[in-house]
Coordinates of N, CA, C and O in Angstrom, one line a residue:
M1 N 27.9 -5.5 28.7 CA 26.5 -5.3 28.4 C 26.3 -4.7 27.1 O 27.0 -3.7 26.7
S2 N 25.3 -5.2 26.3 CA 25.2 -4.8 24.9 C 24.4 -3.5 24.7 O 24.5 -2.9 23.7
G3 N 23.6 -3.1 25.7 CA 22.8 -1.9 25.5 C 21.5 -2.1 24.8 O 20.7 -1.2 24.7
F4 N 21.3 -3.3 24.4 CA 20.0 -3.7 23.7 C 19.0 -4.2 24.8 O 19.4 -5.0 25.7
S5 N 17.8 -3.9 24.6 CA 16.8 -4.4 25.6 C 15.9 -5.4 24.8 O 15.9 -5.5 23.6
N6 N 15.2 -6.2 25.5 CA 14.3 -7.2 24.9 C 12.9 -6.7 24.7 O 12.0 -7.4 24.4
R7 N 12.7 -5.4 24.9 CA 11.3 -4.8 24.7 C 10.9 -4.9 23.3 O 11.7 -4.9 22.4
E8 N 9.6 -4.9 23.1 CA 9.1 -4.9 21.7 C 9.2 -3.5 21.1 O 9.1 -2.5 21.8
L9 N 9.4 -3.5 19.8 CA 9.5 -2.2 19.2 C 8.2 -1.5 19.0 O 7.2 -2.2 18.8
T10 N 8.1 -0.2 19.0 CA 6.9 0.5 18.8 C 6.6 0.4 17.3 O 7.5 0.1 16.5
V11 N 5.4 0.8 16.9 CA 5.1 0.8 15.5 C 5.9 1.8 14.7 O 6.4 1.5 13.6
E12 N 6.2 2.9 15.4 CA 7.1 3.9 14.8 C 8.5 3.4 14.5 O 9.1 3.6 13.5
E13 N 9.0 2.6 15.5 CA 10.3 2.0 15.4 C 10.3 1.0 14.3 O 11.3 0.9 13.5
R14 N 9.3 0.2 14.2 CA 9.2 -0.8 13.2 C 9.1 -0.2 11.8 O 9.6 -0.7 10.8
L15 N 8.3 0.9 11.7 CA 8.2 1.6 10.4 C 9.6 2.1 9.9 O 10.0 1.8 8.8
S16 N 10.4 2.7 10.8 CA 11.7 3.2 10.5 C 12.6 2.0 10.1 O 13.3 2.0 9.1
R17 N 12.6 0.9 10.9 CA 13.4 -0.2 10.6 C 13.1 -0.9 9.3 O 14.0 -1.2 8.5
N18 N 11.8 -0.9 8.9 CA 11.4 -1.6 7.7 C 11.7 -0.7 6.5 O 12.0 -1.2 5.4
I19 N 11.6 0.6 6.6 CA 12.0 1.5 5.6 C 13.5 1.3 5.2 O 13.9 1.2 4.1
V20 N 14.3 1.2 6.3 CA 15.8 0.9 6.1 C 16.0 -0.4 5.3 O 16.8 -0.5 4.4
R21 N 15.2 -1.4 5.7 CA 15.3 -2.8 5.1 C 14.9 -2.7 3.6 O 15.5 -3.4 2.8
I22 N 13.9 -1.9 3.3 CA 13.4 -1.8 2.0 C 14.5 -1.1 1.1 O 14.9 -1.6 0.0
I23 N 15.1 0.0 1.6 CA 16.1 0.7 0.9 C 17.4 -0.2 0.7 O 18.0 -0.1 -0.3
A24 N 17.6 -1.1 1.6 CA 18.8 -2.0 1.5 C 18.6 -3.1 0.5 O 19.6 -3.8 0.1
K25 N 17.4 -3.4 0.1 CA 17.1 -4.4 -0.9 C 17.4 -3.9 -2.3 O 16.9 -2.9 -2.7
D26 N 18.2 -4.7 -3.0 CA 18.7 -4.3 -4.3 C 17.5 -3.8 -5.2 O 17.7 -2.7 -5.8
R27 N 16.4 -4.5 -5.3 CA 15.4 -4.2 -6.2 C 14.7 -2.9 -5.8 O 13.9 -2.3 -6.6
Y28 N 14.8 -2.4 -4.6 CA 14.2 -1.2 -4.1 C 15.1 0.0 -3.8 O 14.6 1.0 -3.4
K29 N 16.4 -0.2 -4.1 CA 17.3 0.9 -3.9 C 16.9 2.2 -4.6 O 17.0 3.3 -4.1
S30 N 16.4 2.0 -5.8 CA 16.0 3.2 -6.6 C 14.7 3.9 -6.0 O 14.4 5.0 -6.4
L31 N 14.1 3.3 -5.1 CA 12.9 3.8 -4.4 C 13.3 4.7 -3.2 O 12.4 5.3 -2.7
A32 N 14.5 4.7 -2.9 CA 15.0 5.4 -1.7 C 14.5 6.8 -1.6 O 14.0 7.3 -0.5
Q33 N 14.6 7.6 -2.7 CA 14.2 9.0 -2.6 C 12.7 9.1 -2.4 O 12.3 10.0 -1.6
I34 N 11.9 8.3 -3.0 CA 10.5 8.3 -2.8 C 10.2 8.0 -1.3 O 9.3 8.6 -0.7
L35 N 10.8 6.9 -0.8 CA 10.6 6.5 0.6 C 10.9 7.6 1.6 O 10.3 7.7 2.7
L36 N 11.8 8.5 1.3 CA 12.2 9.5 2.2 C 11.5 10.9 2.0 O 11.7 11.7 2.8
I37 N 10.6 10.9 1.0 CA 9.9 12.2 0.8 C 8.6 12.2 1.7 O 8.0 11.2 1.9
G38 N 8.4 13.3 2.3 CA 7.2 13.5 3.1 C 7.3 13.0 4.5 O 8.3 12.4 4.9
D39 N 6.2 13.3 5.3 CA 6.2 12.9 6.7 C 5.5 11.5 6.8 O 4.7 11.2 6.0
K40 N 6.0 10.8 7.8 CA 5.4 9.5 8.1 C 4.9 9.6 9.5 O 5.6 9.9 10.4
E41 N 3.6 9.3 9.6 CA 2.9 9.4 10.9 C 2.2 8.1 11.3 O 1.5 7.6 10.4
V42 N 2.4 7.7 12.5 CA 1.6 6.6 13.0 C 0.4 7.2 13.8 O 0.6 8.0 14.7
V43 N -0.8 6.8 13.5 CA -2.0 7.4 14.0 C -2.8 6.4 14.8 O -3.0 5.3 14.4
D44 N -3.3 6.9 16.0 CA -4.1 6.0 16.8 C -5.5 6.2 16.4 O -6.3 6.9 17.0
D45 N -5.9 5.5 15.3 CA -7.2 5.5 14.8 C -7.5 4.0 14.3 O -6.9 3.6 13.3
P46 N -8.4 3.3 15.0 CA -8.6 1.9 14.7 C -9.2 1.7 13.3 O -9.2 0.6 12.8
R47 N -9.7 2.7 12.7 CA -10.3 2.6 11.3 C -9.2 2.7 10.2 O -9.5 2.3 9.1
L48 N -8.1 3.2 10.6 CA -7.1 3.5 9.6 C -6.1 2.3 9.4 O -5.6 1.7 10.4
T49 N -5.9 1.9 8.2 CA -4.9 0.9 7.9 C -3.6 1.7 7.5 O -2.7 1.9 8.3
A50 N -3.6 2.3 6.3 CA -2.5 3.2 5.8 C -3.0 4.0 4.7 O -3.9 3.6 4.0
C51 N -2.4 5.2 4.5 CA -2.9 6.0 3.4 C -1.8 7.0 3.1 O -0.8 7.2 3.9
T52 N -1.9 7.6 1.9 CA -1.0 8.7 1.5 C -1.8 9.7 0.8 O -2.8 9.4 0.1
D53 N -1.3 10.9 0.8 CA -1.9 12.0 0.1 C -1.0 12.3 -1.2 O -1.2 13.3 -1.9
G54 N -0.1 11.4 -1.4 CA 0.8 11.6 -2.6 C 2.2 12.1 -2.2 O 3.1 12.1 -2.9
R55 N 2.3 12.5 -0.9 CA 3.5 13.0 -0.4 C 3.8 12.4 1.0 O 4.8 11.8 1.3
N56 N 2.8 12.6 1.9 CA 2.9 12.2 3.3 C 2.2 10.9 3.4 O 1.3 10.5 2.7
E57 N 2.6 10.1 4.5 CA 2.0 8.8 4.7 C 1.4 8.7 6.2 O 2.0 9.3 7.0
K58 N 0.3 8.0 6.3 CA -0.2 7.8 7.7 C -0.4 6.3 7.8 O -0.8 5.6 6.9
Y59 N 0.0 5.8 9.0 CA -0.1 4.3 9.2 C -1.0 4.2 10.5 O -0.7 4.8 11.5
G60 N -2.0 3.3 10.4 CA -2.8 3.0 11.6 C -2.0 2.2 12.6 O -1.5 1.1 12.3
E61 N -2.0 2.7 13.8 CA -1.2 2.0 14.9 C -1.6 0.6 15.1 O -0.8 -0.4 15.2
Q62 N -3.0 0.4 15.3 CA -3.5 -0.9 15.6 C -3.3 -1.9 14.4 O -2.8 -3.0 14.6
Y63 N -3.6 -1.4 13.2 CA -3.5 -2.2 12.0 C -2.0 -2.6 11.8 O -1.7 -3.8 11.7
C64 N -1.2 -1.7 11.7 CA 0.2 -1.9 11.4 C 0.9 -2.7 12.6 O 1.8 -3.5 12.3
G65 N 0.4 -2.5 13.8 CA 1.0 -3.2 14.9 C 0.6 -4.7 14.8 O 1.3 -5.5 15.4
S66 N -0.4 -5.0 14.1 CA -0.9 -6.4 14.0 C -0.2 -7.2 12.8 O -0.3 -8.4 12.7
L67 N 0.6 -6.4 12.0 CA 1.2 -7.0 10.8 C 2.6 -7.6 11.2 O 3.3 -7.2 12.0
T68 N 2.9 -8.7 10.4 CA 4.3 -9.2 10.5 C 5.2 -8.1 9.8 O 4.7 -7.3 9.0
D69 N 6.5 -8.2 9.9 CA 7.4 -7.3 9.2 C 7.3 -7.4 7.7 O 7.2 -6.4 7.0
P70 N 7.2 -8.7 7.1 CA 7.0 -8.7 5.7 C 5.7 -8.1 5.2 O 5.6 -7.4 4.2
E71 N 4.6 -8.2 6.0 CA 3.4 -7.5 5.7 C 3.5 -6.0 5.8 O 3.0 -5.3 5.0
F72 N 4.2 -5.6 6.8 CA 4.4 -4.1 7.0 C 5.2 -3.5 5.9 O 4.9 -2.5 5.4
R73 N 6.2 -4.3 5.5 CA 7.0 -3.8 4.4 C 6.2 -3.7 3.1 O 6.3 -2.7 2.3
Y74 N 5.3 -4.6 2.9 CA 4.4 -4.6 1.7 C 3.5 -3.3 1.8 O 3.4 -2.6 0.8
V75 N 3.0 -3.0 3.0 CA 2.1 -1.8 3.1 C 2.9 -0.6 2.8 O 2.5 0.3 2.1
I76 N 4.2 -0.5 3.4 CA 5.0 0.7 3.1 C 5.3 0.8 1.6 O 5.2 1.9 1.0
L77 N 5.6 -0.3 1.0 CA 5.9 -0.3 -0.5 C 4.6 0.1 -1.2 O 4.7 0.9 -2.2
H78 N 3.5 -0.4 -0.8 CA 2.2 0.0 -1.4 C 2.0 1.5 -1.4 O 1.7 2.1 -2.4
E79 N 2.1 2.1 -0.2 CA 1.8 3.5 -0.1 C 2.9 4.3 -0.9 O 2.5 5.3 -1.6
N80 N 4.1 3.9 -0.9 CA 5.1 4.6 -1.7 C 5.0 4.4 -3.2 O 5.4 5.2 -4.0
A81 N 4.4 3.3 -3.6 CA 4.1 3.1 -5.0 C 3.0 4.1 -5.5 O 3.1 4.6 -6.6
H82 N 2.1 4.4 -4.6 CA 1.1 5.5 -5.0 C 1.9 6.8 -5.2 O 1.6 7.5 -6.1
K83 N 2.8 7.1 -4.3 CA 3.6 8.3 -4.5 C 4.4 8.3 -5.7 O 4.5 9.3 -6.5
M84 N 5.1 7.2 -6.0 CA 6.0 7.1 -7.2 C 5.2 7.2 -8.5 O 5.6 7.9 -9.4
K85 N 4.0 6.5 -8.5 CA 3.2 6.6 -9.7 C 2.4 7.9 -9.9 O 1.8 8.1 -10.9
M86 N 2.4 8.7 -8.8 CA 1.6 9.9 -8.8 C 0.2 9.6 -9.2 O -0.4 10.4 -9.9
D87 N -0.3 8.5 -8.8 CA -1.7 8.1 -9.3 C -2.8 8.8 -8.6 O -3.9 8.9 -9.1
I88 N -2.5 9.3 -7.4 CA -3.6 10.0 -6.7 C -4.1 11.3 -7.5 O -5.3 11.4 -7.8
P89 N -3.2 12.2 -7.8 CA -3.7 13.3 -8.6 C -4.1 12.9 -10.0 O -5.0 13.5 -10.6
L90 N -3.4 11.9 -10.6 CA -3.8 11.5 -11.9 C -5.2 10.8 -12.0 O -5.8 10.8 -13.1
A91 N -5.7 10.3 -10.9 CA -6.9 9.6 -10.9 C -8.1 10.5 -10.4 O -9.2 10.0 -10.1
N92 N -7.8 11.8 -10.2 CA -8.8 12.7 -9.7 C -10.1 12.7 -10.5 O -11.2 12.8 -10.0
D93 N -10.0 12.6 -11.8 CA -11.2 12.6 -12.7 C -12.0 11.4 -12.4 O -13.2 11.5 -12.4
L94 N -11.4 10.3 -12.2 CA -12.1 9.0 -11.9 C -12.8 9.1 -10.5 O -13.9 8.6 -10.3
A95 N -12.0 9.7 -9.5 CA -12.5 9.8 -8.2 C -13.8 10.7 -8.1 O -14.7 10.4 -7.3
K96 N -14.0 11.6 -9.0 CA -15.2 12.4 -9.1 C -16.4 11.5 -9.5 O -17.5 11.8 -9.1
I97 N -16.1 10.5 -10.2 CA -17.2 9.6 -10.6 C -17.5 8.6 -9.5 O -18.7 8.4 -9.1
D98 N -16.5 8.0 -8.9 CA -16.7 7.0 -7.8 C -15.3 6.8 -7.1 O -14.4 6.1 -7.6
R99 N -15.2 7.5 -5.9 CA -13.9 7.5 -5.2 C -13.5 6.0 -4.7 O -12.4 5.7 -4.9
D100 N -14.5 5.3 -4.2 CA -14.2 3.9 -3.8 C -13.7 3.0 -4.9 O -12.7 2.3 -4.7
V101 N -14.4 3.1 -6.0 CA -14.0 2.2 -7.2 C -12.6 2.7 -7.7 O -11.7 1.9 -8.0
T102 N -12.3 4.0 -7.7 CA -11.0 4.5 -8.1 C -9.9 4.0 -7.2 O -8.9 3.5 -7.7
N103 N -10.1 4.0 -5.9 CA -9.1 3.6 -4.9 C -8.9 2.1 -5.1 O -7.7 1.6 -5.0
R104 N -10.0 1.3 -5.3 CA -9.8 -0.1 -5.4 C -9.0 -0.4 -6.7 O -8.2 -1.3 -6.8
A105 N -9.3 0.3 -7.8 CA -8.6 0.1 -9.1 C -7.1 0.4 -8.9 O -6.3 -0.4 -9.3
L106 N -6.8 1.5 -8.2 CA -5.4 1.8 -8.0 C -4.7 0.7 -7.2 O -3.6 0.3 -7.4
D107 N -5.4 0.2 -6.1 CA -4.8 -0.8 -5.3 C -4.6 -2.1 -6.0 O -3.6 -2.7 -5.8
H108 N -5.5 -2.5 -6.8 CA -5.3 -3.7 -7.6 C -4.1 -3.6 -8.5 O -3.2 -4.5 -8.5
V109 N -3.9 -2.5 -9.2 CA -2.8 -2.3 -10.1 C -1.5 -2.4 -9.3 O -0.5 -3.1 -9.6
I110 N -1.4 -1.6 -8.2 CA -0.2 -1.6 -7.4 C 0.1 -3.0 -6.8 O 1.3 -3.4 -6.8
N111 N -0.9 -3.6 -6.2 CA -0.6 -4.9 -5.5 C -0.2 -6.0 -6.5 O 0.6 -6.8 -6.2
L112 N -0.8 -6.0 -7.7 CA -0.3 -7.0 -8.7 C 1.1 -6.8 -9.1 O 1.9 -7.8 -9.2
I113 N 1.6 -5.5 -9.2 CA 3.0 -5.3 -9.4 C 3.9 -5.7 -8.2 O 4.9 -6.4 -8.4
L114 N 3.4 -5.3 -7.0 CA 4.2 -5.7 -5.9 C 4.3 -7.3 -5.7 O 5.3 -7.8 -5.3
N115 N 3.2 -7.9 -6.0 CA 3.2 -9.4 -5.9 C 4.2 -10.0 -6.9 O 4.9 -11.0 -6.5
Q116 N 4.2 -9.5 -8.1 CA 5.1 -10.0 -9.1 C 6.6 -9.7 -8.7 O 7.4 -10.5 -8.8
E117 N 6.8 -8.5 -8.2 CA 8.2 -8.1 -7.7 C 8.7 -9.0 -6.6 O 9.9 -9.3 -6.5
N118 N 7.8 -9.5 -5.8 CA 8.2 -10.3 -4.6 C 7.9 -11.7 -4.8 O 8.1 -12.5 -3.8
K119 N 7.6 -12.2 -5.9 CA 7.4 -13.6 -6.2 C 8.7 -14.3 -6.0 O 9.7 -13.9 -6.5
G120 N 8.6 -15.4 -5.2 CA 9.8 -16.1 -4.9 C 10.6 -15.6 -3.7 O 11.6 -16.1 -3.3
D121 N 10.2 -14.4 -3.2 CA 10.9 -13.8 -2.1 C 9.8 -13.4 -1.1 O 9.8 -12.3 -0.6
E122 N 8.9 -14.3 -0.8 CA 7.7 -14.0 0.0 C 8.1 -13.6 1.4 O 7.3 -13.0 2.1
K123 N 9.3 -13.9 1.9 CA 9.7 -13.5 3.2 C 10.0 -12.0 3.3 O 10.1 -11.5 4.4
F124 N 10.2 -11.4 2.2 CA 10.5 -10.0 2.2 C 9.3 -9.1 2.3 O 9.2 -8.2 3.2
A125 N 8.4 -9.2 1.4 CA 7.2 -8.4 1.4 C 6.0 -9.3 1.0 O 6.0 -9.9 0.0
V126 N 5.0 -9.3 1.9 CA 3.8 -10.2 1.7 C 2.6 -9.4 1.8 O 2.4 -8.6 2.8
M127 N 1.7 -9.5 0.9 CA 0.4 -8.8 0.9 C -0.4 -9.3 2.1 O -0.7 -10.4 2.3
P128 N -0.8 -8.3 3.0 CA -1.7 -8.7 4.1 C -3.0 -9.3 3.6 O -3.5 -9.0 2.5
K129 N -3.6 -10.1 4.5 CA -4.9 -10.7 4.2 C -5.9 -9.6 3.8 O -6.0 -8.5 4.5
G130 N -6.7 -9.8 2.8 CA -7.7 -8.8 2.4 C -7.3 -7.9 1.3 O -8.0 -7.0 0.8
G131 N -6.0 -8.0 0.9 CA -5.5 -7.1 -0.1 C -6.1 -7.4 -1.5 O -6.7 -8.4 -1.7
L132 N -6.2 -6.3 -2.3 CA -6.8 -6.4 -3.6 C -5.8 -6.6 -4.7 O -4.9 -5.8 -4.9
A133 N -5.9 -7.8 -5.3 CA -4.9 -8.1 -6.4 C -5.5 -9.2 -7.3 O -5.1 -10.3 -7.4
D134 N -6.6 -8.8 -8.0 CA -7.3 -9.8 -8.8 C -6.5 -10.0 -10.1 O -6.2 -9.1 -10.9
P135 N -6.1 -11.3 -10.3 CA -5.2 -11.6 -11.5 C -5.8 -11.2 -12.8 O -5.0 -11.0 -13.8
R136 N -7.1 -11.1 -12.9 CA -7.7 -10.7 -14.2 C -7.3 -9.3 -14.6 O -7.4 -8.9 -15.8
F137 N -6.8 -8.5 -13.7 CA -6.4 -7.1 -14.0 C -4.9 -7.0 -14.3 O -4.4 -5.9 -14.5
T138 N -4.2 -8.1 -14.4 CA -2.8 -8.1 -14.7 C -2.5 -7.4 -16.0 O -3.2 -7.6 -17.0
D139 N -1.5 -6.5 -16.0 CA -1.1 -5.7 -17.2 C -2.1 -4.7 -17.6 O -2.0 -4.1 -18.7
M140 N -3.1 -4.4 -16.7 CA -4.0 -3.3 -17.0 C -3.6 -2.0 -16.3 O -2.9 -2.1 -15.2
D141 N -4.0 -0.9 -16.8 CA -3.8 0.3 -16.0 C -5.0 0.6 -15.2 O -6.0 0.0 -15.3
H142 N -4.9 1.7 -14.3 CA -5.9 1.9 -13.4 C -7.3 2.3 -14.0 O -8.3 2.0 -13.5
R143 N -7.2 2.9 -15.2 CA -8.4 3.3 -15.9 C -9.2 2.1 -16.4 O -10.4 2.0 -16.3
Q144 N -8.4 1.1 -16.9 CA -9.1 -0.1 -17.4 C -9.7 -0.9 -16.3 O -10.8 -1.3 -16.4
V145 N -9.0 -1.0 -15.1 CA -9.5 -1.6 -14.0 C -10.8 -0.9 -13.4 O -11.8 -1.5 -13.1
F146 N -10.7 0.4 -13.4 CA -11.8 1.3 -12.9 C -13.0 1.0 -13.8 O -14.1 0.8 -13.2
D147 N -12.9 1.0 -15.1 CA -14.0 0.8 -16.0 C -14.7 -0.6 -15.7 O -16.0 -0.7 -15.6
I148 N -13.9 -1.6 -15.5 CA -14.5 -2.9 -15.2 C -15.2 -3.0 -13.8 O -16.3 -3.4 -13.7
L149 N -14.5 -2.4 -12.8 CA -15.1 -2.4 -11.5 C -16.4 -1.6 -11.4 O -17.3 -2.0 -10.7
L150 N -16.4 -0.4 -12.1 CA -17.6 0.4 -12.1 C -18.7 -0.3 -12.8 O -19.9 -0.3 -12.3
K151 N -18.4 -0.9 -13.9 CA -19.5 -1.7 -14.6 C -20.0 -2.8 -13.7 O -21.3 -3.0 -13.6
E152 N -19.2 -3.5 -13.0 CA -19.6 -4.6 -12.1 C -20.4 -4.0 -11.0 O -21.4 -4.6 -10.6
K153 N -20.0 -2.9 -10.5 CA -20.7 -2.3 -9.3 C -22.2 -1.9 -9.8 O -23.1 -2.1 -9.1
K154 N -22.2 -1.3 -11.0 CA -23.6 -0.9 -11.5 C -24.5 -2.0 -11.8 O -25.7 -1.9 -11.7
S155 N -23.9 -3.2 -12.2 CA -24.7 -4.3 -12.5 C -24.9 -5.2 -11.3 O -25.5 -6.3 -11.4
G156 N -24.3 -4.8 -10.1 CA -24.5 -5.6 -8.9 C -23.6 -6.7 -8.7 O -23.7 -7.6 -7.8
E157 N -22.5 -6.8 -9.6 CA -21.5 -7.9 -9.5 C -20.3 -7.5 -8.7 O -19.3 -8.1 -8.7
D158 N -20.4 -6.4 -7.9 CA -19.2 -5.8 -7.3 C -18.4 -6.8 -6.5 O -18.6 -7.2 -5.4
S159 N -17.4 -7.4 -7.2 CA -16.5 -8.4 -6.7 C -15.2 -7.8 -6.3 O -14.3 -8.6 -5.9
G160 N -15.0 -6.5 -6.3 CA -13.7 -5.9 -6.1 C -13.3 -5.9 -4.7 O -12.2 -5.5 -4.4
G161 N -14.2 -6.1 -3.7 CA -13.8 -6.1 -2.3 C -13.7 -4.7 -1.8 O -13.5 -3.8 -2.5
G162 N -13.9 -4.6 -0.5 CA -13.8 -3.2 0.1 C -12.6 -3.0 0.9 O -12.2 -1.8 1.1
G163 N -11.9 -4.0 1.3 CA -10.7 -3.9 2.1 C -9.5 -3.6 1.2 O -9.4 -4.0 0.1
G164 N -8.5 -3.0 1.8 CA -7.3 -2.6 1.0 C -6.1 -3.5 1.4 O -5.1 -3.5 0.7
G165 N -6.2 -4.3 2.4 CA -5.1 -5.2 2.8 C -3.8 -4.4 2.9 O -2.8 -4.7 2.3
G166 N -3.8 -3.4 3.7 CA -2.6 -2.6 3.9 C -2.9 -1.2 3.6 O -2.1 -0.3 3.9
T167 N -4.0 -1.0 3.0 CA -4.4 0.4 2.7 C -5.9 0.5 3.0 O -6.6 -0.5 3.0
K168 N -6.3 1.7 3.4 CA -7.7 1.9 3.5 C -8.1 2.6 2.3 O -7.8 3.8 2.1
P169 N -8.8 1.9 1.3 CA -9.0 2.5 0.0 C -9.7 3.9 0.0 O -9.3 4.7 -0.8
S170 N -10.5 4.2 1.0 CA -11.2 5.5 1.0 C -10.2 6.6 1.4 O -10.6 7.7 1.3
E171 N -9.0 6.2 1.8 CA -8.1 7.3 2.2 C -6.8 7.3 1.3 O -6.0 8.1 1.5
D172 N -6.7 6.4 0.4 CA -5.5 6.4 -0.5 C -5.6 7.5 -1.4 O -6.5 7.9 -2.0

């Protein structure tokens, strides 16, 4: 008898398993220390996708439970990219102007990088539906993206979307 059961893994177990798989991937080995910093909590809140305060991470049980493993890995990578870039404290000045636009700008920048890193290896990390990654923001920093999104919002062209596709922008 192998000792393995056929039961489905919990979201917490899938989170741990996917963190190990990320660390085992050559291109993400250097991210291991970031991935291991802080607490990881799965929260029973249907409004939550995922978020970080720059150290700790929270994952919405329903949202993450609905993701495939490649989508879940993408979400984990996304939250840890916020930690690695330390963009949350660095963007505080922009958040005072417009928190939602700031979060969307940060998400576009991170997702464009993740999409490029995983191009050709879509089975490893896939951006969930609704993710923000407008190609016109390629090679821009979060401030440049923020300025464009804010201008569009003020002129009524707000095309930046409200969903985070793995993150809940108002909580990143």
